Coordinates of C-alpha atoms in Angstrom, one line a residue:
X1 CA -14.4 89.8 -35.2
X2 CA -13.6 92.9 -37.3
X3 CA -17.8 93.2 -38.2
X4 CA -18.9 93.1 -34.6
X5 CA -20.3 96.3 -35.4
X6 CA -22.3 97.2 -38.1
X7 CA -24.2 100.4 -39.4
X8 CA -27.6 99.9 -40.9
X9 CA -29.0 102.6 -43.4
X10 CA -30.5 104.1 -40.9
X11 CA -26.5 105.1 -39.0
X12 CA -27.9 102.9 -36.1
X13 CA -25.4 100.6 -34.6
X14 CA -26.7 96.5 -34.8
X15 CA -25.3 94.3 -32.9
X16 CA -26.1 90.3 -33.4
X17 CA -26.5 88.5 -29.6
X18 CA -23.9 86.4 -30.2
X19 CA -22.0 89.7 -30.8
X20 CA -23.2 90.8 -27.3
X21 CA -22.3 88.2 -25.8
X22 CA -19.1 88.2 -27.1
X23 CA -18.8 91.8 -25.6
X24 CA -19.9 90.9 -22.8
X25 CA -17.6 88.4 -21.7
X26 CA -14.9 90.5 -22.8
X27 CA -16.0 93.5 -20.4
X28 CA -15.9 90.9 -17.8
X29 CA -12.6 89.7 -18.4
X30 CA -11.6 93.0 -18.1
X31 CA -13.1 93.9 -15.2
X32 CA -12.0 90.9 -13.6
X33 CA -8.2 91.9 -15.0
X34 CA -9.0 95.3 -14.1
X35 CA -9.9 94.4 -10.4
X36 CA -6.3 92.0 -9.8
X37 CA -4.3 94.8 -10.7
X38 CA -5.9 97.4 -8.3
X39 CA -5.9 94.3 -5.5
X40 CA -1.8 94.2 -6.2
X41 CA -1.5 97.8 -6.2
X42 CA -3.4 98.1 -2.9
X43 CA -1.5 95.3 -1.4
X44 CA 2.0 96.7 -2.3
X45 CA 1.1 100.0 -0.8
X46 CA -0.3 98.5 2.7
X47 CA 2.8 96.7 3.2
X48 CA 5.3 99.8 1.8
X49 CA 2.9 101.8 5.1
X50 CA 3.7 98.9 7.3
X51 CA 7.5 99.0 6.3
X52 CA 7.5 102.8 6.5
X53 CA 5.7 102.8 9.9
X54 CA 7.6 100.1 11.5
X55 CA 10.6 103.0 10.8

């Protein structure tokens, strides 16, 4: 996991498609990660409103 990137002679980045995908699936994961944590954050502030409302 530690060669994922590699520079060529040329200073180009080369990454392998298995590499990609590798990548790939990680950006997802951390999207989908990325995405629970705003939905918690979003839920505890609409019921702190609610609570603060109900005041």
């Amino acid at each position: 996991m530690e060669n994922i990137i590699k520079l060529n002679n040329k200073n180009k980045i080369e990454i392998l498609p298995y590499e990609l995908d590798f990548i790939t699936k990680l950006k997802r994961e951390y999207l989908k990660l990325k995405i629970k944590i705003l939905n918690e954050i979003i839920r505890e502030l609409t019921y702190n409103y609610k609570l603060l409302k109900k005041e």
